PDB file of C-alpha atoms and ligand atoms in Angstrom:
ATOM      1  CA  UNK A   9       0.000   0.000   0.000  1.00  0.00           C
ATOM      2  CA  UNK A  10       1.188   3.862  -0.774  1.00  0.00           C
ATOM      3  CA  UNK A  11       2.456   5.298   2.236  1.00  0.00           C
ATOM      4  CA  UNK A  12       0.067   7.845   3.090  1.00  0.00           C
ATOM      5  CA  UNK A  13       0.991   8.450   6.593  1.00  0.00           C
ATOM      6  CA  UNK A  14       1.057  11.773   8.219  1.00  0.00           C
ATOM      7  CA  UNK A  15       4.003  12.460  10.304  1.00  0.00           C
ATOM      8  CA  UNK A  16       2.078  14.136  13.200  1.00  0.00           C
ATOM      9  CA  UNK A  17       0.159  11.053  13.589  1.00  0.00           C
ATOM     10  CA  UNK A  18       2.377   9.360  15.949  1.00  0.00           C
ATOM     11  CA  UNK A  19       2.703  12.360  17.855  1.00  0.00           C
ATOM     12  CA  UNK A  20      -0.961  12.852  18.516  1.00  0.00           C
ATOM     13  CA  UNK A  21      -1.652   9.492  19.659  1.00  0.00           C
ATOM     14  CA  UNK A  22       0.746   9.357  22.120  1.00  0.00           C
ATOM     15  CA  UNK A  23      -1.035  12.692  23.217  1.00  0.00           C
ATOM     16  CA  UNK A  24      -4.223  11.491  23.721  1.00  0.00           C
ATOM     17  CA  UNK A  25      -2.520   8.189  25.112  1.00  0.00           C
ATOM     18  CA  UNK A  26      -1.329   9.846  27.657  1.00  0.00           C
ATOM     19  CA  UNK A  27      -4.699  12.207  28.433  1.00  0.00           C
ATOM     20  CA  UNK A  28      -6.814   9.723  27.405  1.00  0.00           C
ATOM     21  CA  UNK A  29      -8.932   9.681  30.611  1.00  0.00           C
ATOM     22  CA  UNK A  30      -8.958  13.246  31.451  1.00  0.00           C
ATOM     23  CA  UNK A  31      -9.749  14.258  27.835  1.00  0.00           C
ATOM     24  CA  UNK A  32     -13.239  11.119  27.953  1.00  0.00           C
ATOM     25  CA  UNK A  33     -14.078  12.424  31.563  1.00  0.00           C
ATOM     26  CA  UNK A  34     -14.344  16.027  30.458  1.00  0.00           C
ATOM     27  CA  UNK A  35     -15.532  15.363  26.801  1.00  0.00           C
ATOM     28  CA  UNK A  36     -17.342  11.591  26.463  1.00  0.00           C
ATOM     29  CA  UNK A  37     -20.743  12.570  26.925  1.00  0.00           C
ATOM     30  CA  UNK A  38     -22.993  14.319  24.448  1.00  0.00           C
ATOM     31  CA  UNK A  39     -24.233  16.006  27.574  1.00  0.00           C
ATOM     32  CA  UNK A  40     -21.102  18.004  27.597  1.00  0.00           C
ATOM     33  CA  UNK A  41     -22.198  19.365  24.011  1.00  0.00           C
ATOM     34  CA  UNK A  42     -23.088  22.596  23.071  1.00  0.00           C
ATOM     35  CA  UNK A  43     -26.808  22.427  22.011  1.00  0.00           C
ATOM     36  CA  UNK A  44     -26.298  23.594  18.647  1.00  0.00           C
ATOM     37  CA  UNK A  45     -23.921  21.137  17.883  1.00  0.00           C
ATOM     38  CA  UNK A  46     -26.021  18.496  18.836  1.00  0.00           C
ATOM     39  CA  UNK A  47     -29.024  19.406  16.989  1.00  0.00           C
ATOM     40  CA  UNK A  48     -26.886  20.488  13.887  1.00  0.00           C
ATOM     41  CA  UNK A  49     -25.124  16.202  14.447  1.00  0.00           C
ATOM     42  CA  UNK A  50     -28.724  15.466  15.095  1.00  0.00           C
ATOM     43  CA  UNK A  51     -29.882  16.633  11.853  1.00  0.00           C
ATOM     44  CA  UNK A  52     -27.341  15.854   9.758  1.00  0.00           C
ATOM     45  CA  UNK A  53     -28.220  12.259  11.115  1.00  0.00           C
ATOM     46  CA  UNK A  54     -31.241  12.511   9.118  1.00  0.00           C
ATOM     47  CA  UNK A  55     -29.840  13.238   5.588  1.00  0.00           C
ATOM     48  CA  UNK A  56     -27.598  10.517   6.095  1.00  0.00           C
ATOM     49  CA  UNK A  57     -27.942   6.203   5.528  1.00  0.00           C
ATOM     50  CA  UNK A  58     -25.777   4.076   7.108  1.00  0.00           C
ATOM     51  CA  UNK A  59     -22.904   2.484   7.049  1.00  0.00           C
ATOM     52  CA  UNK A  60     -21.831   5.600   9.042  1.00  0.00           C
ATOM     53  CA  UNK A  61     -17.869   5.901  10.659  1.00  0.00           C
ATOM     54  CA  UNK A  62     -17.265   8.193  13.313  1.00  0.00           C
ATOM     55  CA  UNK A  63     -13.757   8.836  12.190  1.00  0.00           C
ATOM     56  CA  UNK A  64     -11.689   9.658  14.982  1.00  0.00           C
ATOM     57  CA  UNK A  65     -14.215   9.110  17.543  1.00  0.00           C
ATOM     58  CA  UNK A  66     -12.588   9.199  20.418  1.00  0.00           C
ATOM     59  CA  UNK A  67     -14.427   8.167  23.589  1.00  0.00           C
ATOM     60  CA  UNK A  68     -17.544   7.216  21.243  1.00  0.00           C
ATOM     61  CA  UNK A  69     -19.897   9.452  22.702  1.00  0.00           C
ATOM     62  CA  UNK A  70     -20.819  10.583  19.038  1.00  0.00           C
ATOM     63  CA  UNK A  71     -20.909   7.221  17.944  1.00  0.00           C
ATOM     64  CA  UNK A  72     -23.385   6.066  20.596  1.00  0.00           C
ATOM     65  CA  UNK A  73     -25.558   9.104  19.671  1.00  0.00           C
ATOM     66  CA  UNK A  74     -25.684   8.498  15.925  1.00  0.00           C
ATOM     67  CA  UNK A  75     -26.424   4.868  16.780  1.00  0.00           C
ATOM     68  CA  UNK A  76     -29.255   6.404  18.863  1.00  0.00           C
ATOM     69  CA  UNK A  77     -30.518   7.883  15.940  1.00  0.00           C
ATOM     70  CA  UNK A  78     -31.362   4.666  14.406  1.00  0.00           C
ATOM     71  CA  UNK A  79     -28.074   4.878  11.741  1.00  0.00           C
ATOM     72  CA  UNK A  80     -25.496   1.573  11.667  1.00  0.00           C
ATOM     73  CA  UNK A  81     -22.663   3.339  12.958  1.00  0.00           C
ATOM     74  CA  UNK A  82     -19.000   2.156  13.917  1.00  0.00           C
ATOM     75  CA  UNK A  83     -15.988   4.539  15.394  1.00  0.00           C
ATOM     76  CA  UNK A  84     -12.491   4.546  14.375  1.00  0.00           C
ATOM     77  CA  UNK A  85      -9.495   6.003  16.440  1.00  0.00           C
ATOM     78  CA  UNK A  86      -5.935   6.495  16.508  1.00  0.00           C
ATOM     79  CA  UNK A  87      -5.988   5.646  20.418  1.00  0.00           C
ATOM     80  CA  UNK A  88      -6.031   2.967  22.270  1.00  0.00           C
ATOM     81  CA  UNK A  89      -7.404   3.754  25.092  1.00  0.00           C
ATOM     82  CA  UNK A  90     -10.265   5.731  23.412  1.00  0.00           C
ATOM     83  CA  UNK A  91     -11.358   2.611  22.132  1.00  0.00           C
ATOM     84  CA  UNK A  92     -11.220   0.419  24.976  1.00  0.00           C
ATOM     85  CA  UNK A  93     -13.619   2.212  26.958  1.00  0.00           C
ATOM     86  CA  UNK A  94     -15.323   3.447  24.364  1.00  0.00           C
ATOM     87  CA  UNK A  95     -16.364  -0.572  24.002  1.00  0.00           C
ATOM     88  CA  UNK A  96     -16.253  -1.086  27.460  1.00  0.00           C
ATOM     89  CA  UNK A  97     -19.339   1.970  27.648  1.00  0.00           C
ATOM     90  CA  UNK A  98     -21.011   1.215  24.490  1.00  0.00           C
ATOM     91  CA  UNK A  99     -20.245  -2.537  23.962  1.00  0.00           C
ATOM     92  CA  UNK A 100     -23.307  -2.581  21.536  1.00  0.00           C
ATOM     93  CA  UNK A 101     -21.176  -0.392  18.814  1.00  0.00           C
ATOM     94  CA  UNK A 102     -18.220  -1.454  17.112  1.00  0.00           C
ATOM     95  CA  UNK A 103     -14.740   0.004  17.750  1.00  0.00           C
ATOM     96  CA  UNK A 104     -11.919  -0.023  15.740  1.00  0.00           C
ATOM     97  CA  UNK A 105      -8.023   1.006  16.361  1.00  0.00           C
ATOM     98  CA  UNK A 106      -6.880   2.660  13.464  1.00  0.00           C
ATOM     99  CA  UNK A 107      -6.135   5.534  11.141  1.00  0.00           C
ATOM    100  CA  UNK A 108      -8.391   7.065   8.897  1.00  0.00           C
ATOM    101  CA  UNK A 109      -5.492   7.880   6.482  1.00  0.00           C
ATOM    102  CA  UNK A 110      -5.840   4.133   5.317  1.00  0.00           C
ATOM    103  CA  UNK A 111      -9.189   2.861   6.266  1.00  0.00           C
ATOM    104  CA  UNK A 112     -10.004  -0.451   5.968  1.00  0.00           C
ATOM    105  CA  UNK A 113     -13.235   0.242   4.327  1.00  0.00           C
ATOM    106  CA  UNK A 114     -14.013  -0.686   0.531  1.00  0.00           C
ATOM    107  CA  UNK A 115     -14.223   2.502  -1.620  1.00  0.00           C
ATOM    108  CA  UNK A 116     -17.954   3.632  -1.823  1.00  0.00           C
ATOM    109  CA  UNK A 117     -18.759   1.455   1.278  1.00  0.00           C
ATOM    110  CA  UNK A 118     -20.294   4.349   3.541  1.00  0.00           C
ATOM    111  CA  UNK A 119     -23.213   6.264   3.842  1.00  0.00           C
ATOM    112  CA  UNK A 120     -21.644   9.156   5.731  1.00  0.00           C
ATOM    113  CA  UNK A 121     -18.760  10.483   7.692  1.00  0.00           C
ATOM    114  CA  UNK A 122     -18.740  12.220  10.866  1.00  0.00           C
ATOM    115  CA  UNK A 123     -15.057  13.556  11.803  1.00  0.00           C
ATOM    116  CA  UNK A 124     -16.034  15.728  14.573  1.00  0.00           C
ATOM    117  CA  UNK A 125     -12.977  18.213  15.313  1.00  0.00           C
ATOM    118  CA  UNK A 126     -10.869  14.766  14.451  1.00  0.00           C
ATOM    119  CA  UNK A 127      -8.921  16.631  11.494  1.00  0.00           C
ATOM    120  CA  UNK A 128      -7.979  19.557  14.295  1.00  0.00           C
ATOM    121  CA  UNK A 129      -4.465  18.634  14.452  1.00  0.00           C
ATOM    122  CA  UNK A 130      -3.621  17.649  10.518  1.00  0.00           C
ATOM    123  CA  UNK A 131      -1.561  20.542   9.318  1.00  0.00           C
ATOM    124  CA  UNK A 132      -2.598  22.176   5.951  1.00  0.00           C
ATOM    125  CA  UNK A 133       0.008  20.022   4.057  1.00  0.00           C
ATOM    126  CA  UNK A 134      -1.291  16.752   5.528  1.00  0.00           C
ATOM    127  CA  UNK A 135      -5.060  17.385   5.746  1.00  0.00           C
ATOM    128  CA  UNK A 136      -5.630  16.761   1.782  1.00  0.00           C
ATOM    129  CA  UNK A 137      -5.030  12.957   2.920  1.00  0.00           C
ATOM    130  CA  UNK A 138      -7.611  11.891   5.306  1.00  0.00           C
ATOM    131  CA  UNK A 139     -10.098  14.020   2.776  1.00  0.00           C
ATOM    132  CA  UNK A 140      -9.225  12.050   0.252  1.00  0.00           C
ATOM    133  CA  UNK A 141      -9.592   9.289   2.289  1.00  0.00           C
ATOM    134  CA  UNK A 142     -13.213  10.407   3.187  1.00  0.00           C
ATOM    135  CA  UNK A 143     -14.189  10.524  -0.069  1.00  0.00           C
ATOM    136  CA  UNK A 144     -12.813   7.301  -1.424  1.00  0.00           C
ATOM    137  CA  UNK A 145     -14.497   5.720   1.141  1.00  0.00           C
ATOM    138  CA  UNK A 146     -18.116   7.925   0.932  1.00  0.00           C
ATOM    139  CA  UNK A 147     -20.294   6.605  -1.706  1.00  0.00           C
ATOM    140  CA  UNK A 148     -21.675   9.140  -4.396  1.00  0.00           C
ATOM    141  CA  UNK A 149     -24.691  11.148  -2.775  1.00  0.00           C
ATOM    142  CA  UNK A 150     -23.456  10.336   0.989  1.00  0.00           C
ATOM    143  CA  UNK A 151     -22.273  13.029   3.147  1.00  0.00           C
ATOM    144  CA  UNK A 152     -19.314  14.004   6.094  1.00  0.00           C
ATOM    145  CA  UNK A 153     -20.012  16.337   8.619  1.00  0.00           C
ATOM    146  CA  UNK A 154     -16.756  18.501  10.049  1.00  0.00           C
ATOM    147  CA  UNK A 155     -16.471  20.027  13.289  1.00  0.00           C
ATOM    148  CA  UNK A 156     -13.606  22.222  13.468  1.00  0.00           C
ATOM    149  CA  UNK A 157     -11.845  25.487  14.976  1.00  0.00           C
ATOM    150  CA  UNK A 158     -12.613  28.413  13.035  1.00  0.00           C
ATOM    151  CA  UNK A 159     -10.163  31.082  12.636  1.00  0.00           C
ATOM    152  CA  UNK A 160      -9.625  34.050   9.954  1.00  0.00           C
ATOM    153  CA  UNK A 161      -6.455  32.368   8.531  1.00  0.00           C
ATOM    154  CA  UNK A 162      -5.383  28.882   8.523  1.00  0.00           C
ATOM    155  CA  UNK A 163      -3.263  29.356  11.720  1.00  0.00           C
ATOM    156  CA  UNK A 164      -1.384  26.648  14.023  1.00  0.00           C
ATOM    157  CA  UNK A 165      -1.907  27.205  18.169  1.00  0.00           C
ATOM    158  CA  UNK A 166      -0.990  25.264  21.062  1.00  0.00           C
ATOM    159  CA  UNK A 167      -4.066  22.808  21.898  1.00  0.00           C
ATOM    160  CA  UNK A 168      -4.032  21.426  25.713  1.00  0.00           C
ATOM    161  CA  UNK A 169      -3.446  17.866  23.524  1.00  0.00           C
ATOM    162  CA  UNK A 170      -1.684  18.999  20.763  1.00  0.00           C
ATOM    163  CA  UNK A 171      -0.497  21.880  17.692  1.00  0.00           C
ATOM    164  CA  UNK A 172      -3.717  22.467  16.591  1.00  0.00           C
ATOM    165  CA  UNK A 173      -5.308  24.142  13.349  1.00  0.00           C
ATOM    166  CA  UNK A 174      -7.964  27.340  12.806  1.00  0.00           C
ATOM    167  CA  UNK A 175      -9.035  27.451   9.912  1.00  0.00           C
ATOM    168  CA  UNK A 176     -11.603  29.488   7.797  1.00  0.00           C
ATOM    169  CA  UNK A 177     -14.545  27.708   6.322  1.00  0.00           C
ATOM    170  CA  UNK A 178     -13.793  28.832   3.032  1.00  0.00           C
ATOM    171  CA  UNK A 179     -10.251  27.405   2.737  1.00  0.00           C
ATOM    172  CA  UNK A 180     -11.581  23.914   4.491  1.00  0.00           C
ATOM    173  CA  UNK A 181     -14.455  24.348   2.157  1.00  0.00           C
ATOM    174  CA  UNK A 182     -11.981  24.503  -0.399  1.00  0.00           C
ATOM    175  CA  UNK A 183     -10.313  21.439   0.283  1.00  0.00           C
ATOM    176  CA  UNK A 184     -13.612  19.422   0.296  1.00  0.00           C
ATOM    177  CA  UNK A 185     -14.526  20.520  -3.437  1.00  0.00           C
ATOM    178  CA  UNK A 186     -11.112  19.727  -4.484  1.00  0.00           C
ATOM    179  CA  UNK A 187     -11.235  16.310  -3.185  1.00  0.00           C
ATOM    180  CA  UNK A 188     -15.167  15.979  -4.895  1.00  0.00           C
ATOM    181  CA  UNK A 189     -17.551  17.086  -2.115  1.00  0.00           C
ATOM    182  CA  UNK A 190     -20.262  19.617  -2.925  1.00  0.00           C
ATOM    183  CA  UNK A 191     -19.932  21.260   0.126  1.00  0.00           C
ATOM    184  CA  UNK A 192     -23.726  22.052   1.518  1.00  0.00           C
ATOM    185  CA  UNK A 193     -23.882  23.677   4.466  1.00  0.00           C
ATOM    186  CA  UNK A 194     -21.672  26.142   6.459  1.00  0.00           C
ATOM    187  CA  UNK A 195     -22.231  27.278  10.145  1.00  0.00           C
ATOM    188  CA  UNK A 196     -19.945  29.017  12.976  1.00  0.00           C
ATOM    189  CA  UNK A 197     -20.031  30.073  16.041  1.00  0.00           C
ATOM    190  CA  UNK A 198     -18.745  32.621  18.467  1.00  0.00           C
ATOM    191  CA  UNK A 199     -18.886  32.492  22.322  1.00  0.00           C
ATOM    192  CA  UNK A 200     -17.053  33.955  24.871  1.00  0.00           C
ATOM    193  CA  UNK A 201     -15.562  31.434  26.796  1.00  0.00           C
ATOM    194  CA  UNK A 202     -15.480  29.054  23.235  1.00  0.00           C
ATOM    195  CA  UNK A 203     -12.675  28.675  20.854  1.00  0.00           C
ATOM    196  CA  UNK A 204     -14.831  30.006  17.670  1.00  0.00           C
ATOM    197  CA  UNK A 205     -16.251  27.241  15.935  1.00  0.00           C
ATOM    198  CA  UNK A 206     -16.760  25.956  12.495  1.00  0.00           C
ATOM    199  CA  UNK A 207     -18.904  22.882  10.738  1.00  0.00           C
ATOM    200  CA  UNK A 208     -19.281  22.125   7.436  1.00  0.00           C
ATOM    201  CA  UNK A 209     -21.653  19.392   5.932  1.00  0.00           C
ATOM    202  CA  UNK A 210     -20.791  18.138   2.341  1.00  0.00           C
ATOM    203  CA  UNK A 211     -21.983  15.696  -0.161  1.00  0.00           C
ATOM    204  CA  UNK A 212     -20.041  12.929  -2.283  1.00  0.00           C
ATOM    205  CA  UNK A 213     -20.401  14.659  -5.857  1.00  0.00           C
ATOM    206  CA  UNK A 214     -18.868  12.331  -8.140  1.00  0.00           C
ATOM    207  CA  UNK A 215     -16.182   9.819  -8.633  1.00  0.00           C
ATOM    208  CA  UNK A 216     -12.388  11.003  -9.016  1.00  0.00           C
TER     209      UNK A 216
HETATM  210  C1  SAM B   3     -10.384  16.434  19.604  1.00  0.00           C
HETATM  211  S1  SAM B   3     -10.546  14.695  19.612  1.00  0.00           S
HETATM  212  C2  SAM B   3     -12.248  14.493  19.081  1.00  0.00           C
HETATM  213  C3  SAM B   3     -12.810  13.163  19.496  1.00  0.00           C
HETATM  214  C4  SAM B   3     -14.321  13.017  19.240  1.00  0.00           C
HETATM  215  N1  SAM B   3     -14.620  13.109  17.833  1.00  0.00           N
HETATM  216  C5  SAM B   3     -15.081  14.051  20.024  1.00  0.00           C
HETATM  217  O1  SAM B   3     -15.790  14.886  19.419  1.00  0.00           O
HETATM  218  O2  SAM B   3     -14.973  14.046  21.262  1.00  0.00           O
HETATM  219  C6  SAM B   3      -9.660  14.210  18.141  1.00  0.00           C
HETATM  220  C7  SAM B   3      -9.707  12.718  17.935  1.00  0.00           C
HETATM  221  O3  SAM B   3      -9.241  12.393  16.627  1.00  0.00           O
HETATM  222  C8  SAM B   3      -8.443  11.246  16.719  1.00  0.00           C
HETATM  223  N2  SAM B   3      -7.556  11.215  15.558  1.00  0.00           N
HETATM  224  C9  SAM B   3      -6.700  12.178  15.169  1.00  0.00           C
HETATM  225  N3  SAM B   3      -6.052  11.794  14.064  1.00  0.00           N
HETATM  226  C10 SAM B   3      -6.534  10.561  13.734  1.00  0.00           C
HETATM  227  C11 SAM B   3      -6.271   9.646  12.687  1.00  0.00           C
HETATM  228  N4  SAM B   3      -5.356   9.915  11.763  1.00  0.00           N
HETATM  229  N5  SAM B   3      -6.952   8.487  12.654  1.00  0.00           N
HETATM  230  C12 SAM B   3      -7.868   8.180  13.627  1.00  0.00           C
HETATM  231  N6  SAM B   3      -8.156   9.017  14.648  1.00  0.00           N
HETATM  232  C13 SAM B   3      -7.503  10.189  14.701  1.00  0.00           C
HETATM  233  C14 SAM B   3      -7.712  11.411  18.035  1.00  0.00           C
HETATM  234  O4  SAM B   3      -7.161  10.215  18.496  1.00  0.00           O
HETATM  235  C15 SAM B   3      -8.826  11.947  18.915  1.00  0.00           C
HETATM  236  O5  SAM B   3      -9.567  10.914  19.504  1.00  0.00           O
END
């Protein structure tokens, strides 16, 4: 297979590794969600079919609440520990260990994509990869939700795990279309007290 590994990824699995339990304590429940998110992940649930991936799903709080939703759903991550309580809490969902540079998943396969803020730390040179990725695994006419940081230029900044991206919607935007999503929704949000956020919903267009 191509090498399409990202050199950061190493780095930002030992990262969560080592925060693992601090990061699912403050972050693995939906509870812990700002509203809008979950009704805009709630929504989105509903333009979607399954097979769904929760790519870089972390705890599998999102996973669990996609599966609630009545789609087939299954979570990937980088980290181990993620995934083993992510089982141990929702042992009715399947968990993976892996990248989503180099899924595992036949090309077309999925109904949808959810990578909620699980492209964060791919620099702008490395994120073309897992969006390519996305799409080769996305069948035509299914869709991938992003939940991001939102800045005014694409901009590295020390995240608590971390280097972290902000970027604007119209440059992530941009690399969506160029990797053949149509993207169809934009939304962000500012909050004091919030890193400003960004999400972007897209559709599969076509084959490459
Ligand atoms: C900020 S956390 C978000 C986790 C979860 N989506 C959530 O909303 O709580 C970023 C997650 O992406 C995962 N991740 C980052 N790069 C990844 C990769 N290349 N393949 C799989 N998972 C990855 C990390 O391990 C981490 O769990």
């Amino acid at each position: 297979m191509e090498n399409t590994s990202v050199p950061a990824v190493d780095t930002v699995r030992e990262s969560y590794s080592a925060r693992a339990q601090e990061y699912a304590d403050l972050f693995g429940s939906v509870t812990s969600a700002h509203p809008l998110d979950l009704a805009l992940i709630g929504s989105w649930t509903d333009t979607v079919a399954g097979p769904v991936l929760d790519a870089g799903c972390g705890p599998g709080q999102w996973t669990n609440f996609l599966a609630g939703r009545g789609l087939a759903v299954s979570g990937v991550d980088l980290v181990p520990e993620f995934v083993e309580r992510a089982r141990a809490q929702y042992p009715e969902h399947s968990f993976e260990i892996g990248s989503f540079e180099a899924l595992d998943t036949p090309s077309g396969a999925l109904g949808g994509v959810l990578s909620w803020y699980s492209l964060i730390h791919h620099s702008p040179n490395d994120i073309r990869i897992p969006i390519a990725e996305f799409a080769r695994v996305i069948r035509s006419g299914g869709g991938l939700l992003l939940g991001f940081f939102e800045g005014p230029t694409v901009e590295a900044f020390d995240h608590a795990v971390a280097t972290a991206y902000r970027w604007p919607v119209a440059a992530l935007a941009q690399q969506l279309t160029d990797a053949g999503f149509e993207v169809v929704e934009t939304h962000t949000r500012r909050e004091s007290g919030y890193r400003p956020h960004g999400a972007i919903t897209a559709v599969r267009s076509h084959a490459r």
